[in-house]
Short mmCIF file of C-alpha atoms and ligand atoms in Angstrom, two decimals:
data_model
loop_
_atom_site.label_atom_id
_atom_site.label_comp_id
_atom_site.label_asym_id
_atom_site.label_seq_id
_atom_site.Cartn_x
_atom_site.Cartn_y
_atom_site.Cartn_z
CA MET A 23 13.60 -20.25 -8.30
CA GLU A 24 16.40 -18.06 -7.01
CA VAL A 25 15.73 -17.02 -3.43
CA PHE A 26 17.20 -14.56 -0.98
CA ASP A 27 15.75 -16.37 2.01
CA LEU A 28 15.08 -20.10 2.17
CA ALA A 29 11.63 -19.38 3.61
CA GLU A 30 10.60 -18.26 0.14
CA SER A 31 10.79 -21.82 -1.12
CA TRP A 32 8.88 -23.49 1.71
CA SER A 33 6.00 -25.83 0.91
CA ARG A 34 2.47 -25.13 2.19
CA GLU A 35 2.93 -27.87 4.80
CA HIS A 36 6.13 -26.36 6.10
CA ILE A 37 4.64 -22.88 6.16
CA ALA A 38 1.72 -24.18 8.25
CA GLU A 39 4.06 -25.98 10.64
CA ILE A 40 6.18 -22.90 11.25
CA GLN A 41 3.12 -20.68 11.53
CA THR A 42 1.71 -22.90 14.27
CA LEU A 43 4.94 -22.75 16.27
CA ARG A 44 5.28 -19.02 15.82
CA LEU A 45 1.64 -18.32 16.59
CA LYS A 46 2.07 -20.16 19.88
CA SER A 47 5.11 -18.15 20.85
CA THR A 48 3.67 -14.85 19.64
CA VAL A 49 0.48 -15.30 21.65
CA GLU A 50 2.55 -16.10 24.74
CA GLN A 51 4.59 -12.98 24.06
CA THR A 52 1.46 -10.80 23.87
CA ARG A 53 0.42 -12.07 27.31
CA LYS A 54 3.28 -9.99 28.68
CA CYS A 55 1.20 -6.86 28.20
CA ALA A 56 -1.86 -6.24 30.35
CA PHE A 57 -4.07 -5.26 27.44
CA TYR A 58 -3.70 -8.55 25.56
CA ARG A 59 -3.60 -10.68 28.70
CA GLN A 60 -6.95 -9.27 29.81
CA ARG A 61 -8.42 -9.53 26.36
CA LEU A 62 -7.40 -13.16 25.92
CA ASP A 63 -8.50 -14.12 29.43
CA ALA A 64 -11.86 -12.43 28.89
CA ALA A 65 -12.34 -14.59 25.79
CA GLY A 66 -11.53 -17.68 27.85
CA LEU A 67 -8.16 -18.13 26.15
CA GLY A 68 -5.68 -18.99 28.89
CA PRO A 69 -1.93 -19.59 28.58
CA GLY A 70 -1.04 -22.28 26.05
CA PHE A 71 -4.47 -22.38 24.38
CA VAL A 72 -3.01 -22.40 20.84
CA ARG A 73 -2.76 -26.02 19.72
CA SER A 74 -3.29 -25.64 16.02
CA LEU A 75 -3.61 -22.86 13.45
CA ASP A 76 -7.40 -23.06 13.72
CA ASP A 77 -7.15 -21.58 17.19
CA LEU A 78 -6.25 -18.28 15.56
CA ARG A 79 -9.94 -17.74 14.80
CA ARG A 80 -10.77 -17.75 18.50
CA ILE A 81 -8.62 -14.70 19.14
CA PRO A 82 -10.51 -11.39 19.24
CA PHE A 83 -9.61 -8.83 16.56
CA THR A 84 -7.36 -5.90 17.34
CA THR A 85 -8.61 -2.61 15.88
CA LYS A 86 -7.07 0.75 15.16
CA ASN A 87 -9.03 2.11 18.13
CA ASP A 88 -7.38 -0.46 20.39
CA LEU A 89 -4.01 0.81 19.24
CA ARG A 90 -5.07 4.40 19.77
CA SER A 91 -6.35 3.62 23.26
CA GLN A 92 -2.99 2.07 24.17
CA TYR A 93 -0.94 4.95 22.74
CA PRO A 94 1.96 5.41 23.30
CA THR A 95 3.39 2.32 25.01
CA GLY A 96 0.42 0.32 26.36
CA LEU A 97 1.07 -2.58 24.02
CA LEU A 98 4.74 -3.13 24.80
CA CYS A 99 5.58 -6.77 25.50
CA VAL A 100 9.19 -6.08 26.51
CA PRO A 101 10.69 -3.57 28.96
CA GLN A 102 10.98 -0.19 27.27
CA SER A 103 14.76 -0.40 27.54
CA GLU A 104 14.62 -3.14 24.86
CA ILE A 105 12.96 -0.81 22.34
CA VAL A 106 15.29 0.80 19.83
CA ARG A 107 12.87 2.53 17.47
CA MET A 108 9.29 3.68 17.12
CA HIS A 109 7.24 4.59 14.08
CA CYS A 110 3.80 6.05 13.59
CA SER A 111 1.24 5.39 10.92
CA SER A 112 0.77 8.33 8.58
CA GLY A 113 -2.49 9.22 10.26
CA THR A 114 -4.34 9.20 6.93
CA THR A 115 -7.57 8.30 8.66
CA GLY A 116 -7.29 9.90 12.10
CA SER A 117 -4.97 10.27 15.06
CA PRO A 118 -1.81 8.20 14.72
CA VAL A 119 -0.76 5.05 16.48
CA ALA A 120 2.76 4.24 17.63
CA ILE A 121 4.54 0.96 16.90
CA CYS A 122 7.70 0.08 18.82
CA HIS A 123 10.49 -2.25 17.70
CA THR A 124 13.33 -4.09 19.39
CA GLN A 125 16.68 -4.60 17.68
CA ASN A 126 15.58 -8.09 16.61
CA ASP A 127 12.38 -6.65 15.18
CA ILE A 128 14.35 -4.14 13.13
CA HIS A 129 16.65 -6.89 11.84
CA SER A 130 13.86 -9.19 10.78
CA TRP A 131 12.02 -6.31 9.13
CA ALA A 132 15.14 -5.40 7.13
CA ASP A 133 15.48 -9.06 6.10
CA LEU A 134 11.89 -9.16 4.88
CA MET A 135 12.33 -5.95 2.95
CA ALA A 136 15.59 -7.14 1.38
CA ARG A 137 13.81 -10.34 0.40
CA CYS A 138 11.13 -8.34 -1.42
CA MET A 139 13.67 -6.29 -3.30
CA ALA A 140 15.77 -9.30 -4.27
CA MET A 141 12.63 -11.04 -5.53
CA VAL A 142 12.14 -8.39 -8.22
CA GLY A 143 15.77 -8.45 -9.28
CA VAL A 144 17.39 -5.75 -7.15
CA ARG A 145 21.04 -6.62 -6.48
CA ARG A 146 23.88 -5.22 -4.44
CA ASP A 147 25.34 -3.33 -7.38
CA ASP A 148 22.12 -1.39 -7.88
CA VAL A 149 21.88 2.24 -6.88
CA PHE A 150 18.72 2.67 -4.86
CA GLN A 151 17.05 6.04 -4.40
CA ASN A 152 14.39 6.22 -1.73
CA MET A 153 11.99 9.00 -2.76
CA SER A 154 9.73 8.38 0.18
CA GLY A 155 9.35 10.64 3.21
CA TYR A 156 11.68 9.77 6.10
CA GLY A 157 10.85 10.30 9.75
CA LEU A 158 7.91 8.62 11.40
CA PHE A 159 6.63 7.25 8.09
CA THR A 160 7.81 3.67 7.64
CA GLY A 161 8.37 4.01 3.88
CA GLY A 162 11.58 5.90 4.68
CA LEU A 163 13.71 3.96 7.17
CA GLY A 164 11.81 0.70 6.61
CA ILE A 165 12.81 0.42 2.99
CA HIS A 166 16.17 2.05 3.62
CA PHE A 167 17.34 -0.69 5.99
CA GLY A 168 16.20 -3.34 3.51
CA ALA A 169 18.19 -1.77 0.70
CA GLU A 170 21.30 -1.51 2.84
CA ARG A 171 20.81 -5.08 3.99
CA LEU A 172 20.88 -6.08 0.33
CA GLY A 173 24.02 -4.03 -0.13
CA CYS A 174 22.73 -1.37 -2.52
CA LEU A 175 24.24 2.08 -2.64
CA THR A 176 21.30 3.67 -0.85
CA ILE A 177 20.35 7.30 -1.37
CA PRO A 178 17.97 8.60 1.30
CA ALA A 179 16.58 11.32 -0.97
CA GLY A 180 13.33 11.76 0.95
CA ALA A 181 10.06 12.97 -0.54
CA GLY A 182 9.39 15.64 -3.15
CA ASN A 183 11.78 18.24 -4.57
CA SER A 184 11.74 16.92 -8.12
CA ARG A 185 14.76 18.96 -9.24
CA ARG A 186 16.95 17.40 -6.58
CA GLN A 187 15.55 13.91 -7.19
CA ILE A 188 16.44 14.18 -10.85
CA LYS A 189 19.90 15.55 -10.17
CA LEU A 190 20.65 12.70 -7.76
CA ALA A 191 19.26 10.12 -10.15
CA LYS A 192 21.45 11.44 -12.95
CA ASP A 193 24.61 11.99 -10.92
CA PHE A 194 24.53 8.55 -9.29
CA ARG A 195 22.84 6.72 -12.17
CA THR A 196 20.04 5.49 -9.97
CA THR A 197 18.72 2.13 -11.16
CA VAL A 198 16.04 1.41 -8.56
CA ALA A 199 13.62 3.82 -6.89
CA HIS A 200 11.02 3.61 -4.18
CA ILE A 201 8.29 6.05 -5.02
CA LEU A 202 4.63 6.81 -4.34
CA PRO A 203 2.53 6.09 -7.43
CA SER A 204 1.03 9.58 -7.45
CA TYR A 205 4.50 11.11 -7.23
CA ALA A 206 5.93 8.90 -9.97
CA LEU A 207 3.67 10.49 -12.56
CA ILE A 208 4.34 13.96 -11.21
CA LEU A 209 8.10 13.40 -11.42
CA GLY A 210 7.82 12.06 -14.96
CA GLU A 211 5.72 15.02 -16.06
CA HIS A 212 8.17 17.39 -14.41
CA LEU A 213 10.92 15.96 -16.60
CA ARG A 214 8.82 16.05 -19.74
CA SER A 215 7.75 19.63 -19.18
CA SER A 216 11.40 20.65 -18.96
CA GLY A 217 11.96 19.02 -22.33
CA GLU A 218 13.60 15.83 -21.05
CA ASP A 219 12.70 12.22 -21.66
CA PRO A 220 12.19 10.32 -18.38
CA ARG A 221 13.34 7.20 -20.24
CA ASN A 222 16.83 8.59 -20.39
CA LEU A 223 17.30 8.08 -16.66
CA SER A 224 18.99 4.80 -15.70
CA LEU A 225 15.94 3.61 -13.75
CA ARG A 226 15.02 -0.01 -14.39
CA ILE A 227 12.89 -0.93 -11.38
CA ALA A 228 10.51 0.98 -9.14
CA LEU A 229 8.98 -0.22 -5.90
CA VAL A 230 5.61 1.45 -5.83
CA GLY A 231 3.12 1.45 -3.00
CA ALA A 232 1.84 3.05 0.21
CA GLU A 233 -1.39 4.17 -1.45
CA PRO A 234 -3.96 2.55 -3.71
CA TYR A 235 -3.52 2.78 -7.47
CA THR A 236 -4.88 0.86 -10.41
CA GLU A 237 -3.27 -1.45 -12.93
CA GLU A 238 -3.73 1.30 -15.56
CA PHE A 239 -1.81 3.69 -13.35
CA ARG A 240 1.03 1.19 -13.00
CA ARG A 241 1.29 0.74 -16.78
CA ARG A 242 1.55 4.50 -17.17
CA ILE A 243 4.41 4.66 -14.70
CA GLU A 244 6.19 1.81 -16.46
CA GLU A 245 5.82 3.39 -19.87
CA LEU A 246 6.75 6.86 -18.76
CA PHE A 247 10.13 5.74 -17.42
CA ASP A 248 10.56 2.54 -19.41
CA MET A 249 11.02 0.50 -16.23
CA LYS A 250 9.24 -2.20 -14.28
CA ALA A 251 7.03 -1.10 -11.38
CA TYR A 252 6.28 -3.60 -8.63
CA ASN A 253 3.48 -3.19 -6.16
CA SER A 254 4.55 -2.98 -2.54
CA TYR A 255 2.09 -3.31 0.32
CA GLY A 256 2.61 -2.70 3.98
CA LEU A 257 1.30 -0.89 7.01
CA SER A 258 2.97 0.47 10.11
CA GLU A 259 1.04 -1.86 12.39
CA MET A 260 2.76 -4.82 10.63
CA ASN A 261 6.19 -3.07 10.51
CA GLY A 262 5.55 -1.08 7.35
CA PRO A 263 6.74 -2.04 3.87
CA GLY A 264 7.81 -5.65 3.33
CA VAL A 265 4.48 -7.32 4.17
CA GLY A 266 3.20 -8.05 0.66
CA PHE A 267 5.14 -7.68 -2.54
CA GLU A 268 4.77 -8.56 -6.18
CA CYS A 269 7.20 -10.98 -7.76
CA LEU A 270 8.43 -10.81 -11.35
CA ALA A 271 5.11 -12.28 -12.52
CA GLN A 272 3.25 -9.10 -11.42
CA GLU A 273 0.19 -11.18 -10.66
CA GLY A 274 -0.70 -10.19 -7.12
CA MET A 275 1.40 -9.66 -4.01
CA HIS A 276 2.87 -12.52 -2.00
CA ILE A 277 2.27 -12.16 1.71
CA TRP A 278 5.27 -13.53 3.61
CA GLU A 279 3.50 -16.21 5.55
CA ASP A 280 6.51 -17.20 7.60
CA ALA A 281 6.24 -13.74 9.19
CA PHE A 282 2.50 -13.01 9.06
CA ILE A 283 -0.81 -14.81 8.97
CA PRO A 284 -3.22 -13.11 6.58
CA GLU A 285 -6.98 -13.65 6.74
CA ILE A 286 -9.76 -12.04 4.77
CA ILE A 287 -13.02 -11.41 6.56
CA ASN A 288 -16.43 -10.03 5.89
CA PRO A 289 -16.14 -6.60 7.57
CA ASP A 290 -19.74 -6.70 8.76
CA THR A 291 -19.83 -10.16 10.30
CA GLY A 292 -16.17 -10.74 11.11
CA GLU A 293 -16.40 -14.18 9.50
CA VAL A 294 -13.62 -15.40 7.23
CA VAL A 295 -14.85 -15.24 3.61
CA PRO A 296 -14.42 -18.10 1.12
CA ASP A 297 -11.11 -17.94 -0.79
CA GLY A 298 -11.23 -15.55 -3.72
CA GLU A 299 -13.92 -13.29 -2.27
CA VAL A 300 -13.20 -9.65 -1.51
CA GLY A 301 -13.14 -8.64 2.12
CA GLU A 302 -11.08 -6.91 4.78
CA LEU A 303 -7.52 -8.06 5.26
CA VAL A 304 -6.69 -9.12 8.82
CA MET A 305 -3.05 -9.63 9.77
CA THR A 306 -1.24 -11.32 12.62
CA CYS A 307 2.50 -10.87 13.04
CA LEU A 308 4.59 -13.91 13.87
CA CYS A 309 8.10 -12.55 14.19
CA ARG A 310 7.85 -9.58 16.48
CA GLU A 311 8.75 -9.34 20.13
CA GLY A 312 8.48 -5.63 21.01
CA MET A 313 4.89 -5.11 20.08
CA PRO A 314 3.32 -8.08 18.33
CA ILE A 315 -0.26 -7.54 17.16
CA LEU A 316 -2.86 -10.27 16.82
CA ARG A 317 -5.58 -10.31 14.15
CA TYR A 318 -5.27 -6.69 13.21
CA ARG A 319 -8.15 -5.34 11.15
CA THR A 320 -6.36 -3.38 8.43
CA ARG A 321 -9.55 -1.98 6.86
CA ASP A 322 -7.88 -2.65 3.50
CA LEU A 323 -10.05 -4.46 0.99
CA THR A 324 -8.64 -7.21 -1.21
CA ARG A 325 -8.98 -10.93 -1.94
CA PHE A 326 -6.72 -13.95 -2.05
CA LEU A 327 -5.79 -14.88 -5.61
CA PRO A 328 -6.59 -18.49 -6.39
CA GLY A 329 -4.04 -20.95 -7.75
CA ASP A 330 -0.28 -21.09 -7.72
CA CYS A 331 2.00 -18.26 -8.78
CA PRO A 332 4.13 -18.95 -11.86
CA CYS A 333 7.22 -17.98 -9.82
CA GLY A 334 6.87 -21.14 -7.73
CA ARG A 335 6.58 -19.46 -4.32
CA LYS A 336 3.79 -20.93 -2.24
CA HIS A 337 3.19 -17.88 -0.06
CA ARG A 338 -0.37 -16.81 -0.80
CA ARG A 339 -1.01 -13.77 -2.96
CA ILE A 340 -3.45 -10.93 -2.46
CA ASP A 341 -4.92 -8.82 -5.21
CA ARG A 342 -4.16 -5.14 -5.62
CA ILE A 343 -5.75 -3.22 -2.72
CA LEU A 344 -9.13 -1.93 -3.82
CA GLY A 345 -9.04 0.77 -1.18
CA ARG A 346 -9.72 1.18 2.50
CA SER A 347 -13.18 0.55 3.76
CA ASP A 348 -13.01 4.20 4.96
CA ASP A 349 -12.50 5.40 1.36
CA MET A 350 -15.84 4.13 0.22
CA PHE A 351 -18.43 6.83 -0.35
CA ILE A 352 -22.10 6.63 -1.07
CA ILE A 353 -23.78 8.77 -3.73
CA LYS A 354 -27.42 8.33 -4.60
CA GLY A 355 -27.42 5.04 -2.74
CA VAL A 356 -24.49 3.59 -4.68
CA ASN A 357 -21.26 2.51 -2.95
CA ILE A 358 -18.22 3.77 -4.83
CA TYR A 359 -14.45 3.49 -4.39
CA PRO A 360 -12.05 6.10 -5.75
CA MET A 361 -10.13 3.34 -7.58
CA GLN A 362 -13.17 2.61 -9.76
CA VAL A 363 -13.02 6.21 -10.92
CA GLU A 364 -9.25 6.06 -11.45
CA GLN A 365 -9.54 2.95 -13.55
CA VAL A 366 -11.85 4.74 -15.97
CA LEU A 367 -9.84 7.97 -16.08
CA MET A 368 -6.47 6.34 -16.69
CA ALA A 369 -7.76 4.63 -19.82
CA PHE A 370 -7.91 8.05 -21.52
CA PRO A 371 -4.57 9.13 -22.99
CA GLU A 372 -5.68 12.77 -22.70
CA VAL A 373 -5.95 12.48 -18.92
CA GLY A 374 -2.93 13.78 -17.04
CA GLN A 375 -1.37 12.75 -13.75
CA ASN A 376 -3.86 14.03 -11.21
CA TYR A 377 -7.57 13.95 -10.45
CA LEU A 378 -9.86 14.73 -7.56
CA ILE A 379 -13.30 13.46 -6.64
CA ARG A 380 -15.35 16.13 -4.91
CA LEU A 381 -18.63 15.35 -3.19
CA GLU A 382 -20.96 18.29 -2.81
CA ASN A 383 -24.31 19.04 -1.35
CA GLU A 384 -26.51 20.87 -3.78
CA GLY A 385 -30.02 21.66 -2.63
CA LEU A 386 -31.68 18.59 -4.04
CA GLY A 387 -29.15 16.07 -2.83
CA ASP A 388 -25.57 14.95 -3.05
CA SER A 389 -23.62 15.30 -6.22
CA MET A 390 -20.26 14.12 -7.40
CA ARG A 391 -17.80 16.18 -9.35
CA VAL A 392 -14.65 14.74 -10.88
CA LEU A 393 -11.89 17.21 -11.58
CA VAL A 394 -9.52 15.82 -14.15
CA GLU A 395 -6.18 17.22 -15.23
CA VAL A 396 -5.68 17.14 -18.99
CA ARG A 397 -2.24 16.80 -20.54
CA ASP A 398 -0.83 20.04 -21.95
CA GLU A 399 -0.73 18.74 -25.51
CA TYR A 400 -4.48 18.11 -25.44
CA PHE A 401 -5.53 21.15 -23.46
CA VAL A 402 -4.83 23.51 -26.35
CA GLU A 403 -7.35 21.71 -28.57
CA ASP A 404 -10.50 23.60 -29.48
CA MET A 405 -13.50 23.73 -27.18
CA ARG A 406 -15.56 21.17 -29.05
CA VAL A 407 -12.92 18.51 -28.65
CA LEU A 408 -12.67 19.16 -24.94
CA GLN A 409 -16.43 19.18 -24.47
CA ASN A 410 -16.59 15.91 -26.27
CA LEU A 411 -13.90 14.43 -24.04
CA GLN A 412 -15.77 15.65 -20.98
CA ARG A 413 -18.95 13.94 -22.13
CA THR A 414 -17.19 10.70 -23.00
CA ILE A 415 -15.47 10.52 -19.62
CA ALA A 416 -18.78 11.17 -17.84
CA ALA A 417 -20.46 8.42 -19.85
CA ARG A 418 -17.71 5.88 -19.13
CA LEU A 419 -17.85 6.74 -15.45
CA ARG A 420 -21.59 6.23 -15.45
CA ASP A 421 -21.11 2.78 -16.97
CA GLU A 422 -18.66 1.87 -14.22
CA ILE A 423 -20.22 3.42 -11.12
CA LEU A 424 -23.86 3.78 -12.18
CA VAL A 425 -23.95 7.45 -11.25
CA THR A 426 -23.33 10.29 -13.70
CA PRO A 427 -20.80 12.68 -12.20
CA LYS A 428 -20.05 16.20 -13.38
CA VAL A 429 -16.70 16.08 -15.10
CA GLU A 430 -14.56 19.18 -15.09
CA LEU A 431 -11.39 19.31 -17.17
CA VAL A 432 -8.59 21.37 -15.71
CA GLU A 433 -5.04 22.25 -16.71
CA SER A 434 -2.04 20.14 -15.81
CA ASN A 435 -0.65 20.87 -12.32
CA SER A 436 -3.69 22.86 -11.28
CA LEU A 437 -5.07 20.45 -8.69
CA PRO A 438 -3.68 20.49 -5.16
CA ARG A 439 -0.94 17.94 -4.47
CA ALA A 440 -0.47 16.24 -1.16
CA GLU A 441 2.98 16.23 0.43
CA GLY A 442 2.71 12.50 1.07
CA LYS A 443 -0.05 10.13 0.07
CA ALA A 444 -2.39 11.48 -2.59
CA VAL A 445 -5.80 12.73 -1.55
CA ARG A 446 -8.27 11.46 -4.14
CA LEU A 447 -11.50 12.30 -2.38
CA GLN A 448 -12.76 15.58 -0.98
CA ASP A 449 -16.07 15.39 0.83
CA MET A 450 -17.61 18.87 1.01
CA ARG A 451 -21.05 17.65 1.98
CA ASN A 452 -22.61 19.33 4.97
CA LYS A 453 -19.59 21.57 5.28
CA ASN A 454 -21.58 24.83 4.96
P1 LIG B 515 -1.95 5.21 7.39
O1 LIG B 515 -2.90 4.06 7.61
O2 LIG B 515 -2.13 6.29 8.37
O3 LIG B 515 -1.88 5.69 5.97
P2 LIG B 515 0.56 3.74 7.02
O4 LIG B 515 1.61 4.68 6.59
O5 LIG B 515 0.92 2.66 7.94
O6 LIG B 515 -0.53 4.59 7.72
O7 LIG B 515 -0.07 3.17 5.69
C1 LIG B 515 -0.58 1.88 5.55
C2 LIG B 515 -1.76 1.90 4.62
O8 LIG B 515 -1.39 2.39 3.32
C3 LIG B 515 -2.32 0.54 4.36
O9 LIG B 515 -3.18 0.11 5.38
C4 LIG B 515 -3.04 0.76 3.03
O10 LIG B 515 -4.30 1.36 3.22
C5 LIG B 515 -2.15 1.74 2.32
N1 LIG B 515 -1.24 1.02 1.39
C6 LIG B 515 0.02 0.64 1.61
N2 LIG B 515 0.55 0.03 0.53
C7 LIG B 515 -0.42 -0.01 -0.41
C8 LIG B 515 -0.51 -0.53 -1.75
N3 LIG B 515 0.51 -1.11 -2.37
N4 LIG B 515 -1.70 -0.40 -2.38
C9 LIG B 515 -2.75 0.21 -1.77
N5 LIG B 515 -2.72 0.72 -0.54
C10 LIG B 515 -1.57 0.62 0.14
ZN1 LIG B 516 5.15 -15.14 -7.49
#
């Protein structure tokens, strides 16, 4: 195994040893802020209580609301003069939280990110185009510093503006891109609709993440551009990107356990679930001094993958994120995640790059409508073919989610597009 950082090749025993040491020091670090000191004391956890990794489970969870209540600087564990940068979460699910970093924090984050990129074969002679929004969003600067750390020619293209993205990618022969999954398909279609083949770009690798997407969606991206797409997971509360990343095997994302401790819990009881079961990911950072966070409830649902990864790394892997617990909706008593719908839709070659699930309130009860963009080449077919497609999609969806939605086929590019992360669900119930 070729590694960028020796920590990648650590054994389970060594990982556990280092985690214990770092958990001890991180917990002591958090005691420097009043919020954590009071919280730990209230739980009867005085200075030096961490003796082994098992003591982690005694620490109370930190929630998004805790972070909101301490906005902007209530969780600092160093004097503010030590802070060199702050980021905010995108605010997808409510008011944002602020995360502050020291210079050391920024360095170790860049190292982690560079490690992820190197793992999938990115090298210093690659040209890296970051098509993610810059600014408060961590997908911009977070990945940028990793790419520079690796030594890539780094193009901070920012989000959107497909014409400019394509021009840059052609002029500089971009080989690696960081891109939102929803935008990757939009960019590819943009090229195709102007009569160009996306495969003619020099792209060979894409780092794809920041929002949920299915395996089917990934395969589409890979085929469209004839490149490899690797899943990248992160969240601002744990730095941002660089937390979990797929290796060349593309069989789940390694969580860097020298820098984080992942746990998966039952969201209702808070108990750790048996390995392999789906639950909420909880993360503790081990290498941060500015604003370390203990047992953060991410609200992201996934599971640990059993067994060893063919790549040889022993850092545990999580499965593709199923969605956030907040994304789940209930129709006719059935719990549904948008990704279950996506999985069905993306299996149809006629389906284009965008879809929207709309929940409505119609006299008798709630109903679900799925608006589906159809590729141009299929949209011109005669009515009967389209009606047939509509019925087949509805039937497949019913098989998957046990509810029959209304399926509405619409033209390519007719559904609204988000500036950043895609909005897959629109809940119009009780809005009138
Ligand atoms: P916000 O929570 O406001 O969107 P962030 O920008 O910090 O703020 O985004 C982190 C969240 O994005 C994660 O908690 C997760 O829900 C989602 N996310 C990030 N990467 C992935 C990925 N590869 N697959 C699915 N979801 C992801
Ligand atoms: Zn691996």
